Amino acid sequence: MNTSPATRALRPALLLAFTLLAGAAQAAPPTVQDTMAQRMVACAVCHGPAGRAGPDGYYPRIAGKPAGYLYHQLLNFRDGRRHYGLMTQMVDRLSDDYLREIAGYFAALEVPYPPPAPATAPPALIERGRQLVQHGDAARGLPACVQCHGAAMTGVAPNVPGLLGLPRDYLNGQLGAWKTGQRRALAPDCMAHVAQRLADADVAAVSGWLAAQPVPAEAKAVAQAPAGNTLACGSAPELGGAR
């Protein structure tokens, strides 16, 4: 078969290209280290690098949360007490031991918090939120948030999370889920008890005040529960409330 001079001139380049492609196809695949950090890369898609929080205000920070709290939330997604399809699909086949390992990995991460977003709600509503967080409302049977989450609102190890550093939309969504039963915990479910007594305006007030607060430099959960707590919490026995 006759070929043109141009085609004959291209033959060496084409041969070289095919040789290189064949060599690339036969090359060994890249090595991926089997570490927890590598396994947890999938979590960063929603929760941000190193679990810092997603950018849209709905995926919370998980870095540095108490290990027991993270473990119970993974169990709740797996066992149907929390409802979010993507999370359930990711953990529904994982063992208790592996969920503990995941929780321990994220609990040990120490990454800085961003500054809080400025409050946008009316000052009177923000002040109402502060009152509820710090003092509760005894007339309505509402305990103060600090009663369980610590005076600095950084949580109580190993099972009670801090509430600072979370976006307002996420806080609103979770308090709403507690109110409607879409989110549950081990009985006795103390958060359901509290959230169902909150009016919608209370939810907005609490979330608005919390989201506008800076996170203290020492943001780790404290080791001892606040004195005088009377709530019984099935997923947080360290609170010491009456059973």
Short mmCIF file of C-alpha atoms in Angstrom, two decimals:
data_model
loop_
_atom_site.label_atom_id
_atom_site.label_comp_id
_atom_site.label_asym_id
_atom_site.label_seq_id
_atom_site.Cartn_x
_atom_site.Cartn_y
_atom_site.Cartn_z
CA MET A 1 0.00 0.00 0.00
CA ASN A 2 1.39 3.37 -1.02
CA THR A 3 1.64 5.99 1.69
CA SER A 4 2.33 9.67 1.44
CA PRO A 5 5.66 11.17 2.56
CA ALA A 6 3.81 12.95 5.40
CA THR A 7 2.44 9.66 6.73
CA ARG A 8 5.84 7.96 6.52
CA ALA A 9 7.34 10.89 8.42
CA LEU A 10 4.79 10.47 11.27
CA ARG A 11 5.49 6.77 11.76
CA PRO A 12 8.45 7.17 14.19
CA ALA A 13 6.49 9.63 16.35
CA LEU A 14 3.44 7.36 16.41
CA LEU A 15 5.56 4.35 17.29
CA LEU A 16 7.13 6.26 20.18
CA ALA A 17 3.72 7.39 21.42
CA PHE A 18 2.30 3.85 21.40
CA THR A 19 5.41 2.58 23.18
CA LEU A 20 5.02 5.17 25.93
CA LEU A 21 1.32 4.42 26.33
CA ALA A 22 1.98 0.70 26.58
CA GLY A 23 4.62 1.32 29.23
CA ALA A 24 2.27 3.53 31.24
CA ALA A 25 -0.47 0.89 31.11
CA GLN A 26 1.92 -1.73 32.49
CA ALA A 27 3.30 0.53 35.25
CA ALA A 28 2.45 -0.35 38.84
CA PRO A 29 -0.51 1.54 40.31
CA PRO A 30 0.33 4.31 42.77
CA THR A 31 0.78 3.22 46.37
CA VAL A 32 -1.84 4.48 48.84
CA GLN A 33 -0.93 4.28 52.51
CA ASP A 34 -3.42 2.36 54.64
CA THR A 35 -3.79 4.93 57.44
CA MET A 36 -6.82 6.35 59.22
CA ALA A 37 -6.05 9.75 57.71
CA GLN A 38 -6.24 8.24 54.21
CA ARG A 39 -9.40 6.27 54.99
CA MET A 40 -11.12 9.35 56.36
CA VAL A 41 -10.52 11.47 53.23
CA ALA A 42 -14.09 10.66 52.21
CA CYS A 43 -15.38 12.43 55.33
CA ALA A 44 -13.66 15.65 54.24
CA VAL A 45 -15.95 15.91 51.21
CA CYS A 46 -18.76 17.06 53.52
CA HIS A 47 -17.09 17.90 56.83
CA GLY A 48 -14.15 19.82 55.39
CA PRO A 49 -10.39 19.11 55.55
CA ALA A 50 -9.49 17.43 58.85
CA GLY A 51 -13.15 17.66 59.89
CA ARG A 52 -13.10 21.47 60.22
CA ALA A 53 -16.74 21.81 58.98
CA GLY A 54 -18.31 22.14 55.58
CA PRO A 55 -18.55 25.55 53.91
CA ASP A 56 -22.35 25.63 53.57
CA GLY A 57 -23.33 25.79 57.25
CA TYR A 58 -25.03 22.38 57.38
CA TYR A 59 -22.12 19.99 57.81
CA PRO A 60 -20.70 20.41 61.32
CA ARG A 61 -17.17 20.39 62.62
CA ILE A 62 -16.21 16.97 63.94
CA ALA A 63 -12.52 17.61 64.68
CA GLY A 64 -11.84 17.69 68.40
CA LYS A 65 -15.34 16.66 69.48
CA PRO A 66 -15.40 14.23 72.43
CA ALA A 67 -14.75 10.67 71.28
CA GLY A 68 -17.76 9.24 73.09
CA TYR A 69 -20.06 11.80 71.49
CA LEU A 70 -18.76 11.08 67.98
CA TYR A 71 -19.05 7.34 68.58
CA HIS A 72 -22.66 7.63 69.73
CA GLN A 73 -23.56 9.76 66.68
CA LEU A 74 -22.06 7.17 64.33
CA LEU A 75 -24.07 4.51 66.15
CA ASN A 76 -27.20 6.65 65.91
CA PHE A 77 -26.81 7.03 62.14
CA ARG A 78 -26.14 3.32 61.73
CA ASP A 79 -28.97 2.20 64.00
CA GLY A 80 -31.67 4.64 62.87
CA ARG A 81 -31.80 7.20 65.66
CA ARG A 82 -30.47 9.91 63.33
CA HIS A 83 -31.62 10.23 59.75
CA TYR A 84 -29.37 11.28 56.90
CA GLY A 85 -29.16 8.80 54.07
CA LEU A 86 -25.58 9.48 53.02
CA MET A 87 -24.24 9.03 56.55
CA THR A 88 -26.28 5.88 57.06
CA GLN A 89 -24.93 4.37 53.85
CA MET A 90 -21.36 5.12 54.92
CA VAL A 91 -21.61 3.44 58.32
CA ASP A 92 -24.36 0.83 58.06
CA ARG A 93 -21.88 -2.04 57.58
CA LEU A 94 -19.22 -0.88 60.03
CA SER A 95 -18.59 -2.61 63.35
CA ASP A 96 -18.78 -0.98 66.76
CA ASP A 97 -15.00 -1.28 67.11
CA TYR A 98 -14.32 0.46 63.82
CA LEU A 99 -16.78 3.24 64.68
CA ARG A 100 -14.86 3.75 67.93
CA GLU A 101 -11.64 3.97 65.93
CA ILE A 102 -13.14 6.61 63.62
CA ALA A 103 -14.44 8.60 66.59
CA GLY A 104 -11.06 8.46 68.30
CA TYR A 105 -9.28 9.66 65.17
CA PHE A 106 -11.41 12.78 64.77
CA ALA A 107 -11.49 13.48 68.51
CA ALA A 108 -7.69 13.69 68.54
CA LEU A 109 -7.47 16.28 65.75
CA GLU A 110 -6.55 19.77 66.90
CA VAL A 111 -7.23 22.36 64.21
CA PRO A 112 -8.07 26.06 64.76
CA TYR A 113 -11.60 27.42 64.72
CA PRO A 114 -12.57 30.23 62.36
CA PRO A 115 -13.91 33.46 63.86
CA PRO A 116 -17.68 33.44 64.41
CA ALA A 117 -20.10 35.01 61.97
CA PRO A 118 -21.57 38.28 63.28
CA ALA A 119 -25.05 38.07 64.78
CA THR A 120 -27.80 39.15 62.39
CA ALA A 121 -30.84 38.67 64.64
CA PRO A 122 -32.34 41.57 66.62
CA PRO A 123 -30.46 42.35 69.85
CA ALA A 124 -33.46 41.40 71.99
CA LEU A 125 -33.56 37.93 70.43
CA ILE A 126 -29.82 37.45 70.91
CA GLU A 127 -30.16 38.47 74.57
CA ARG A 128 -32.98 35.95 74.97
CA GLY A 129 -30.65 33.31 73.60
CA ARG A 130 -27.94 34.23 76.09
CA GLN A 131 -30.43 33.98 78.95
CA LEU A 132 -31.58 30.53 77.87
CA VAL A 133 -28.05 29.23 77.34
CA GLN A 134 -26.66 30.53 80.60
CA HIS A 135 -29.69 30.46 82.91
CA GLY A 136 -32.50 28.49 81.29
CA ASP A 137 -36.13 29.23 82.10
CA ALA A 138 -37.20 27.56 85.33
CA ALA A 139 -40.84 28.58 84.92
CA ARG A 140 -41.03 26.47 81.74
CA GLY A 141 -38.85 23.62 82.95
CA LEU A 142 -35.98 24.58 80.64
CA PRO A 143 -32.51 23.94 82.07
CA ALA A 144 -29.60 26.13 81.07
CA CYS A 145 -27.45 24.75 78.25
CA VAL A 146 -24.36 25.26 80.44
CA GLN A 147 -25.84 22.78 82.90
CA CYS A 148 -24.87 19.92 80.57
CA HIS A 149 -22.47 21.38 77.99
CA GLY A 150 -20.14 23.07 80.49
CA ALA A 151 -19.74 26.63 81.71
CA ALA A 152 -17.61 27.53 78.67
CA MET A 153 -19.90 25.54 76.33
CA THR A 154 -16.94 23.43 75.16
CA GLY A 155 -18.49 20.12 76.23
CA VAL A 156 -17.91 17.48 78.89
CA ALA A 157 -15.79 14.42 78.11
CA PRO A 158 -16.37 11.82 76.94
CA ASN A 159 -19.93 12.14 75.62
CA VAL A 160 -21.22 15.73 75.72
CA PRO A 161 -20.26 18.01 72.81
CA GLY A 162 -19.42 21.67 72.86
CA LEU A 163 -21.91 23.95 71.13
CA LEU A 164 -19.61 26.81 70.16
CA GLY A 165 -18.06 26.95 66.71
CA LEU A 166 -21.17 25.52 65.04
CA PRO A 167 -23.07 27.39 62.29
CA ARG A 168 -26.49 28.83 63.11
CA ASP A 169 -28.20 26.84 60.33
CA TYR A 170 -26.81 23.58 61.68
CA LEU A 171 -27.90 24.41 65.23
CA ASN A 172 -31.38 25.34 64.01
CA GLY A 173 -31.63 22.12 62.03
CA GLN A 174 -30.56 19.90 64.92
CA LEU A 175 -32.79 21.55 67.53
CA GLY A 176 -35.65 21.23 65.05
CA ALA A 177 -34.84 17.55 64.53
CA TRP A 178 -34.91 16.95 68.29
CA LYS A 179 -38.27 18.76 68.53
CA THR A 180 -39.88 16.66 65.79
CA GLY A 181 -38.32 13.31 66.71
CA GLN A 182 -36.16 13.11 63.59
CA ARG A 183 -33.14 12.93 65.86
CA ARG A 184 -33.08 10.69 68.91
CA ALA A 185 -30.59 9.34 71.42
CA LEU A 186 -30.41 6.50 73.89
CA ALA A 187 -33.17 6.64 76.50
CA PRO A 188 -33.66 8.63 78.59
CA ASP A 189 -33.35 11.16 75.78
CA CYS A 190 -32.56 14.37 77.66
CA MET A 191 -32.14 16.54 74.55
CA ALA A 192 -35.57 15.55 73.27
CA HIS A 193 -36.95 16.51 76.68
CA VAL A 194 -35.39 19.96 76.40
CA ALA A 195 -35.97 20.66 72.71
CA GLN A 196 -39.66 19.80 72.82
CA ARG A 197 -40.14 22.58 75.37
CA LEU A 198 -38.49 25.20 73.15
CA ALA A 199 -40.69 27.51 71.11
CA ASP A 200 -39.53 28.27 67.57
CA ALA A 201 -38.44 31.72 68.71
CA ASP A 202 -36.37 30.10 71.48
CA VAL A 203 -34.61 27.90 68.93
CA ALA A 204 -33.75 30.96 66.83
CA ALA A 205 -32.55 32.84 69.91
CA VAL A 206 -30.32 30.04 71.19
CA SER A 207 -28.79 29.26 67.81
CA GLY A 208 -28.24 32.96 67.05
CA TRP A 209 -26.41 33.60 70.31
CA LEU A 210 -24.31 30.43 70.18
CA ALA A 211 -23.22 30.93 66.57
CA ALA A 212 -22.02 34.47 67.31
CA GLN A 213 -19.74 33.49 70.22
CA PRO A 214 -15.97 33.07 69.80
CA VAL A 215 -14.50 29.73 70.73
CA PRO A 216 -12.14 30.00 73.71
CA ALA A 217 -8.47 29.29 73.16
CA GLU A 218 -8.81 26.12 75.25
CA ALA A 219 -11.64 24.51 73.35
CA LYS A 220 -11.39 20.95 74.63
CA ALA A 221 -14.21 19.35 76.57
CA VAL A 222 -13.79 19.53 80.32
CA ALA A 223 -13.34 16.32 82.28
CA GLN A 224 -15.90 16.97 85.00
CA ALA A 225 -19.64 17.51 84.62
CA PRO A 226 -21.14 20.74 85.99
CA ALA A 227 -22.41 20.48 89.56
CA GLY A 228 -26.12 20.29 90.18
CA ASN A 229 -27.21 18.68 86.91
CA THR A 230 -30.52 16.87 87.31
CA LEU A 231 -31.16 15.65 83.75
CA ALA A 232 -30.90 11.95 83.06
CA CYS A 233 -29.17 11.31 79.72
CA GLY A 234 -28.84 7.79 78.40
CA SER A 235 -25.96 8.68 76.09
CA ALA A 236 -24.11 10.80 78.69
CA PRO A 237 -24.03 8.99 82.05
CA GLU A 238 -21.19 11.26 83.20
CA LEU A 239 -23.72 14.06 83.76
CA GLY A 240 -24.87 12.27 86.88
CA GLY A 241 -28.55 13.25 86.75
CA ALA A 242 -31.17 11.26 88.61
CA ARG A 243 -31.96 7.98 86.86
#
